[in-house]
Amino acid sequence: EERAQRRAEAARRVAELPRVKQAAWSAQSTLLVTLRNTADEPQDNQLLGEICRLLVQQEEMRFSRIQLESPPDSGQRVRWRSCE
């Protein structure tokens, strides 16, 4: 139960980031992050870095995968990143 609370708290903190519309665990080790708007690759990489920084504060989330999804009408592909 404590682990579930930590995971929910991490998703909530990620969802508070400015470009993030929603964050939820889609699998045990995958955090699905839906964006409010599109951006260029450096901005996406910066956001992914911020997300990983939040996740690695908990050892159990250190090897999580991030699934970054842009708005449906953006035409951008889904991006993946592993936090390590």
mmCIF file of N, CA and C in Angstrom:
data_model
loop_
_atom_site.group_PDB
_atom_site.id
_atom_site.type_symbol
_atom_site.label_atom_id
_atom_site.label_comp_id
_atom_site.label_asym_id
_atom_site.label_seq_id
_atom_site.Cartn_x
_atom_site.Cartn_y
_atom_site.Cartn_z
ATOM 1 N N GLU A 1 0.821 -1.192 0.000
ATOM 2 C CA GLU A 1 0.000 0.000 0.000
ATOM 3 C C GLU A 1 0.871 1.264 0.000
ATOM 4 N N GLU A 2 1.956 1.245 0.763
ATOM 5 C CA GLU A 2 2.846 2.411 0.790
ATOM 6 C C GLU A 2 3.467 2.646 -0.586
ATOM 7 N N ARG A 3 3.826 1.562 -1.260
ATOM 8 C CA ARG A 3 4.401 1.688 -2.598
ATOM 9 C C ARG A 3 3.387 2.321 -3.552
ATOM 10 N N ALA A 4 2.146 1.890 -3.475
ATOM 11 C CA ALA A 4 1.093 2.454 -4.326
ATOM 12 C C ALA A 4 0.921 3.940 -4.034
ATOM 13 N N GLN A 5 1.023 4.333 -2.782
ATOM 14 C CA GLN A 5 0.908 5.745 -2.419
ATOM 15 C C GLN A 5 2.074 6.552 -2.989
ATOM 16 N N ARG A 6 3.286 5.985 -2.930
ATOM 17 C CA ARG A 6 4.451 6.684 -3.486
ATOM 18 C C ARG A 6 4.323 6.848 -4.998
ATOM 19 N N ARG A 7 3.828 5.816 -5.659
ATOM 20 C CA ARG A 7 3.646 5.882 -7.111
ATOM 21 C C ARG A 7 2.578 6.921 -7.467
ATOM 22 N N ALA A 8 1.486 6.954 -6.729
ATOM 23 C CA ALA A 8 0.431 7.936 -6.972
ATOM 24 C C ALA A 8 0.950 9.349 -6.728
ATOM 25 N N GLU A 9 1.745 9.518 -5.695
ATOM 26 C CA GLU A 9 2.328 10.830 -5.400
ATOM 27 C C GLU A 9 3.279 11.263 -6.515
ATOM 28 N N ALA A 10 4.081 10.352 -7.014
ATOM 29 C CA ALA A 10 5.006 10.675 -8.110
ATOM 30 C C ALA A 10 4.225 11.089 -9.354
ATOM 31 N N ALA A 11 3.170 10.365 -9.693
ATOM 32 C CA ALA A 11 2.347 10.716 -10.858
ATOM 33 C C ALA A 11 1.700 12.083 -10.662
ATOM 34 N N ARG A 12 1.250 12.371 -9.460
ATOM 35 C CA ARG A 12 0.643 13.675 -9.170
ATOM 36 C C ARG A 12 1.660 14.800 -9.354
ATOM 37 N N ARG A 13 2.880 14.594 -8.882
ATOM 38 C CA ARG A 13 3.917 15.615 -9.006
ATOM 39 C C ARG A 13 4.294 15.846 -10.470
ATOM 40 N N VAL A 14 4.350 14.765 -11.244
ATOM 41 C CA VAL A 14 4.640 14.906 -12.674
ATOM 42 C C VAL A 14 3.503 15.674 -13.349
ATOM 43 N N ALA A 15 2.264 15.368 -12.991
ATOM 44 C CA ALA A 15 1.102 16.037 -13.593
ATOM 45 C C ALA A 15 1.077 17.533 -13.297
ATOM 46 N N GLU A 16 1.785 17.978 -12.276
ATOM 47 C CA GLU A 16 1.835 19.399 -11.936
ATOM 48 C C GLU A 16 2.828 20.182 -12.796
ATOM 49 N N LEU A 17 3.668 19.486 -13.569
ATOM 50 C CA LEU A 17 4.621 20.187 -14.431
ATOM 51 C C LEU A 17 3.850 20.959 -15.500
ATOM 52 N N PRO A 18 4.341 22.130 -15.905
ATOM 53 C CA PRO A 18 3.576 23.034 -16.775
ATOM 54 C C PRO A 18 3.049 22.438 -18.079
ATOM 55 N N ARG A 19 3.807 21.642 -18.790
ATOM 56 C CA ARG A 19 3.357 21.132 -20.089
ATOM 57 C C ARG A 19 2.547 19.845 -19.980
ATOM 58 N N VAL A 20 2.430 19.305 -18.784
ATOM 59 C CA VAL A 20 1.783 18.002 -18.607
ATOM 60 C C VAL A 20 0.289 18.172 -18.364
ATOM 61 N N LYS A 21 -0.474 17.468 -19.161
ATOM 62 C CA LYS A 21 -1.934 17.470 -18.995
ATOM 63 C C LYS A 21 -2.346 16.410 -17.983
ATOM 64 N N GLN A 22 -1.698 15.241 -18.073
ATOM 65 C CA GLN A 22 -2.071 14.114 -17.213
ATOM 66 C C GLN A 22 -0.891 13.162 -17.096
ATOM 67 N N ALA A 23 -0.764 12.506 -15.957
ATOM 68 C CA ALA A 23 0.248 11.479 -15.750
ATOM 69 C C ALA A 23 -0.383 10.347 -14.955
ATOM 70 N N ALA A 24 -0.197 9.129 -15.448
ATOM 71 C CA ALA A 24 -0.774 7.958 -14.781
ATOM 72 C C ALA A 24 0.060 6.731 -15.115
ATOM 73 N N TRP A 25 0.132 5.811 -14.202
ATOM 74 C CA TRP A 25 0.864 4.573 -14.430
ATOM 75 C C TRP A 25 0.016 3.658 -15.309
ATOM 76 N N SER A 26 0.513 3.358 -16.507
ATOM 77 C CA SER A 26 -0.209 2.470 -17.421
ATOM 78 C C SER A 26 0.214 1.018 -17.234
ATOM 79 N N ALA A 27 1.344 0.825 -16.597
ATOM 80 C CA ALA A 27 1.859 -0.508 -16.270
ATOM 81 C C ALA A 27 2.725 -0.356 -15.024
ATOM 82 N N GLN A 28 3.164 -1.450 -14.483
ATOM 83 C CA GLN A 28 3.947 -1.429 -13.249
ATOM 84 C C GLN A 28 5.178 -0.522 -13.363
ATOM 85 N N SER A 29 5.801 -0.507 -14.548
ATOM 86 C CA SER A 29 7.034 0.272 -14.701
ATOM 87 C C SER A 29 6.929 1.365 -15.765
ATOM 88 N N THR A 30 5.717 1.685 -16.221
ATOM 89 C CA THR A 30 5.556 2.682 -17.285
ATOM 90 C C THR A 30 4.620 3.800 -16.838
ATOM 91 N N LEU A 31 5.150 5.014 -16.877
ATOM 92 C CA LEU A 31 4.351 6.193 -16.559
ATOM 93 C C LEU A 31 3.941 6.850 -17.867
ATOM 94 N N LEU A 32 2.652 6.901 -18.119
ATOM 95 C CA LEU A 32 2.103 7.539 -19.313
ATOM 96 C C LEU A 32 1.902 9.016 -19.011
ATOM 97 N N VAL A 33 2.584 9.859 -19.799
ATOM 98 C CA VAL A 33 2.511 11.305 -19.608
ATOM 99 C C VAL A 33 1.905 11.917 -20.866
ATOM 100 N N THR A 34 0.740 12.523 -20.719
ATOM 101 C CA THR A 34 0.056 13.177 -21.828
ATOM 102 C C THR A 34 0.325 14.676 -21.744
ATOM 103 N N LEU A 35 0.762 15.233 -22.869
ATOM 104 C CA LEU A 35 1.141 16.648 -22.905
ATOM 105 C C LEU A 35 -0.023 17.540 -23.315
ATOM 106 N N ARG A 36 0.010 18.773 -22.858
ATOM 107 C CA ARG A 36 -0.984 19.775 -23.239
ATOM 108 C C ARG A 36 -0.726 20.303 -24.644
ATOM 109 N N ASN A 37 0.562 20.423 -25.001
ATOM 110 C CA ASN A 37 0.916 20.979 -26.303
ATOM 111 C C ASN A 37 2.223 20.356 -26.799
ATOM 112 N N THR A 38 2.525 20.585 -28.056
ATOM 113 C CA THR A 38 3.741 20.033 -28.631
ATOM 114 C C THR A 38 4.906 20.992 -28.397
ATOM 115 N N ALA A 39 6.102 20.461 -28.573
ATOM 116 C CA ALA A 39 7.305 21.272 -28.427
ATOM 117 C C ALA A 39 8.400 20.626 -29.259
ATOM 118 N N ASP A 40 9.550 21.281 -29.301
ATOM 119 C CA ASP A 40 10.652 20.706 -30.057
ATOM 120 C C ASP A 40 11.397 19.675 -29.203
ATOM 121 N N GLU A 41 12.327 18.988 -29.840
ATOM 122 C CA GLU A 41 13.038 17.901 -29.159
ATOM 123 C C GLU A 41 13.798 18.360 -27.915
ATOM 124 N N PRO A 42 14.522 19.487 -27.956
ATOM 125 C CA PRO A 42 15.202 19.926 -26.728
ATOM 126 C C PRO A 42 14.239 20.180 -25.559
ATOM 127 N N GLN A 43 13.067 20.747 -25.856
ATOM 128 C CA GLN A 43 12.081 20.983 -24.788
ATOM 129 C C GLN A 43 11.541 19.657 -24.251
ATOM 130 N N ASP A 44 11.295 18.700 -25.160
ATOM 131 C CA ASP A 44 10.832 17.382 -24.711
ATOM 132 C C ASP A 44 11.896 16.706 -23.854
ATOM 133 N N ASN A 45 13.157 16.802 -24.265
ATOM 134 C CA ASN A 45 14.239 16.196 -23.494
ATOM 135 C C ASN A 45 14.366 16.844 -22.120
ATOM 136 N N GLN A 46 14.176 18.149 -22.056
ATOM 137 C CA GLN A 46 14.220 18.835 -20.770
ATOM 138 C C GLN A 46 13.086 18.347 -19.869
ATOM 139 N N LEU A 47 11.889 18.230 -20.431
ATOM 140 C CA LEU A 47 10.749 17.741 -19.659
ATOM 141 C C LEU A 47 10.989 16.307 -19.188
ATOM 142 N N LEU A 48 11.495 15.457 -20.072
ATOM 143 C CA LEU A 48 11.781 14.076 -19.683
ATOM 144 C C LEU A 48 12.807 14.035 -18.555
ATOM 145 N N GLY A 49 13.791 14.921 -18.603
ATOM 146 C CA GLY A 49 14.772 15.000 -17.525
ATOM 147 C C GLY A 49 14.132 15.379 -16.204
ATOM 148 N N GLU A 50 13.212 16.327 -16.235
ATOM 149 C CA GLU A 50 12.499 16.746 -15.019
ATOM 150 C C GLU A 50 11.662 15.590 -14.464
ATOM 151 N N ILE A 51 10.991 14.878 -15.358
ATOM 152 C CA ILE A 51 10.160 13.747 -14.921
ATOM 153 C C ILE A 51 11.033 12.682 -14.266
ATOM 154 N N CYS A 52 12.139 12.334 -14.913
ATOM 155 C CA CYS A 52 13.026 11.322 -14.342
ATOM 156 C C CYS A 52 13.598 11.781 -13.000
ATOM 157 N N ARG A 53 13.939 13.060 -12.898
ATOM 158 C CA ARG A 53 14.458 13.583 -11.631
ATOM 159 C C ARG A 53 13.461 13.353 -10.496
ATOM 160 N N LEU A 54 12.170 13.532 -10.795
ATOM 161 C CA LEU A 54 11.139 13.293 -9.780
ATOM 162 C C LEU A 54 11.021 11.807 -9.448
ATOM 163 N N LEU A 55 11.105 10.971 -10.466
ATOM 164 C CA LEU A 55 10.914 9.533 -10.245
ATOM 165 C C LEU A 55 12.077 8.887 -9.503
ATOM 166 N N VAL A 56 13.304 9.264 -9.838
ATOM 167 C CA VAL A 56 14.447 8.574 -9.239
ATOM 168 C C VAL A 56 14.655 8.930 -7.767
ATOM 169 N N GLN A 57 13.860 9.829 -7.248
ATOM 170 C CA GLN A 57 13.929 10.108 -5.815
ATOM 171 C C GLN A 57 13.501 8.888 -5.006
ATOM 172 N N GLN A 58 12.734 8.013 -5.642
ATOM 173 C CA GLN A 58 12.340 6.744 -5.020
ATOM 174 C C GLN A 58 13.093 5.625 -5.743
ATOM 175 N N GLU A 59 13.880 4.863 -5.020
ATOM 176 C CA GLU A 59 14.710 3.812 -5.623
ATOM 177 C C GLU A 59 13.886 2.852 -6.480
ATOM 178 N N GLU A 60 12.688 2.524 -6.044
ATOM 179 C CA GLU A 60 11.857 1.563 -6.774
ATOM 180 C C GLU A 60 11.386 2.090 -8.134
ATOM 181 N N MET A 61 11.460 3.392 -8.336
ATOM 182 C CA MET A 61 11.031 3.979 -9.612
ATOM 183 C C MET A 61 12.207 4.348 -10.512
ATOM 184 N N ARG A 62 13.409 4.032 -10.070
ATOM 185 C CA ARG A 62 14.627 4.411 -10.787
ATOM 186 C C ARG A 62 14.654 3.909 -12.225
ATOM 187 N N PHE A 63 14.112 2.745 -12.496
ATOM 188 C CA PHE A 63 14.166 2.162 -13.829
ATOM 189 C C PHE A 63 12.825 2.238 -14.557
ATOM 190 N N SER A 64 12.036 3.219 -14.208
ATOM 191 C CA SER A 64 10.740 3.405 -14.853
ATOM 192 C C SER A 64 10.919 3.853 -16.299
ATOM 193 N N ARG A 65 9.928 3.522 -17.108
ATOM 194 C CA ARG A 65 9.881 4.018 -18.488
ATOM 195 C C ARG A 65 8.843 5.121 -18.553
ATOM 196 N N ILE A 66 9.155 6.130 -19.362
ATOM 197 C CA ILE A 66 8.226 7.235 -19.562
ATOM 198 C C ILE A 66 7.679 7.126 -20.979
ATOM 199 N N GLN A 67 6.377 7.142 -21.097
ATOM 200 C CA GLN A 67 5.706 7.174 -22.402
ATOM 201 C C GLN A 67 5.150 8.577 -22.552
ATOM 202 N N LEU A 68 5.762 9.353 -23.447
ATOM 203 C CA LEU A 68 5.403 10.755 -23.634
ATOM 204 C C LEU A 68 4.509 10.882 -24.859
ATOM 205 N N GLU A 69 3.272 11.299 -24.647
ATOM 206 C CA GLU A 69 2.299 11.418 -25.734
ATOM 207 C C GLU A 69 1.876 12.871 -25.918
ATOM 208 N N SER A 70 1.974 13.320 -27.161
ATOM 209 C CA SER A 70 1.517 14.668 -27.514
ATOM 210 C C SER A 70 0.012 14.637 -27.740
ATOM 211 N N PRO A 71 -0.621 15.792 -27.844
ATOM 212 C CA PRO A 71 -2.062 15.820 -28.129
ATOM 213 C C PRO A 71 -2.362 15.036 -29.414
ATOM 214 N N PRO A 72 -3.529 14.402 -29.486
ATOM 215 C CA PRO A 72 -3.873 13.545 -30.629
ATOM 216 C C PRO A 72 -3.758 14.223 -31.991
ATOM 217 N N ASP A 73 -4.081 15.496 -32.083
ATOM 218 C CA ASP A 73 -4.061 16.178 -33.373
ATOM 219 C C ASP A 73 -2.694 16.766 -33.734
ATOM 220 N N SER A 74 -1.678 16.484 -32.948
ATOM 221 C CA SER A 74 -0.365 17.083 -33.167
ATOM 222 C C SER A 74 0.435 16.400 -34.279
ATOM 223 N N GLY A 75 0.167 15.134 -34.520
ATOM 224 C CA GLY A 75 0.929 14.399 -35.519
ATOM 225 C C GLY A 75 2.275 13.907 -35.014
ATOM 226 N N GLN A 76 2.629 14.203 -33.766
ATOM 227 C CA GLN A 76 3.896 13.733 -33.212
ATOM 228 C C GLN A 76 3.779 12.301 -32.724
ATOM 229 N N ARG A 77 4.862 11.576 -32.912
ATOM 230 C CA ARG A 77 4.915 10.181 -32.445
ATOM 231 C C ARG A 77 5.044 10.120 -30.927
ATOM 232 N N VAL A 78 4.724 8.962 -30.390
ATOM 233 C CA VAL A 78 4.947 8.697 -28.979
ATOM 234 C C VAL A 78 6.452 8.580 -28.759
ATOM 235 N N ARG A 79 6.953 9.161 -27.705
ATOM 236 C CA ARG A 79 8.366 9.064 -27.353
ATOM 237 C C ARG A 79 8.509 8.271 -26.062
ATOM 238 N N TRP A 80 9.588 7.501 -25.982
ATOM 239 C CA TRP A 80 9.865 6.674 -24.816
ATOM 240 C C TRP A 80 11.210 7.068 -24.227
ATOM 241 N N ARG A 81 11.310 6.965 -22.927
ATOM 242 C CA ARG A 81 12.593 7.165 -22.275
ATOM 243 C C ARG A 81 12.622 6.344 -21.000
ATOM 244 N N SER A 82 13.770 5.812 -20.710
ATOM 245 C CA SER A 82 13.966 5.083 -19.461
ATOM 246 C C SER A 82 14.730 5.980 -18.503
ATOM 247 N N CYS A 83 14.299 5.972 -17.270
ATOM 248 C CA CYS A 83 15.035 6.703 -16.237
ATOM 249 C C CYS A 83 16.045 5.741 -15.624
ATOM 250 N N GLU A 84 17.254 6.213 -15.461
ATOM 251 C CA GLU A 84 18.296 5.356 -14.842
ATOM 252 C C GLU A 84 19.158 6.146 -13.928
#
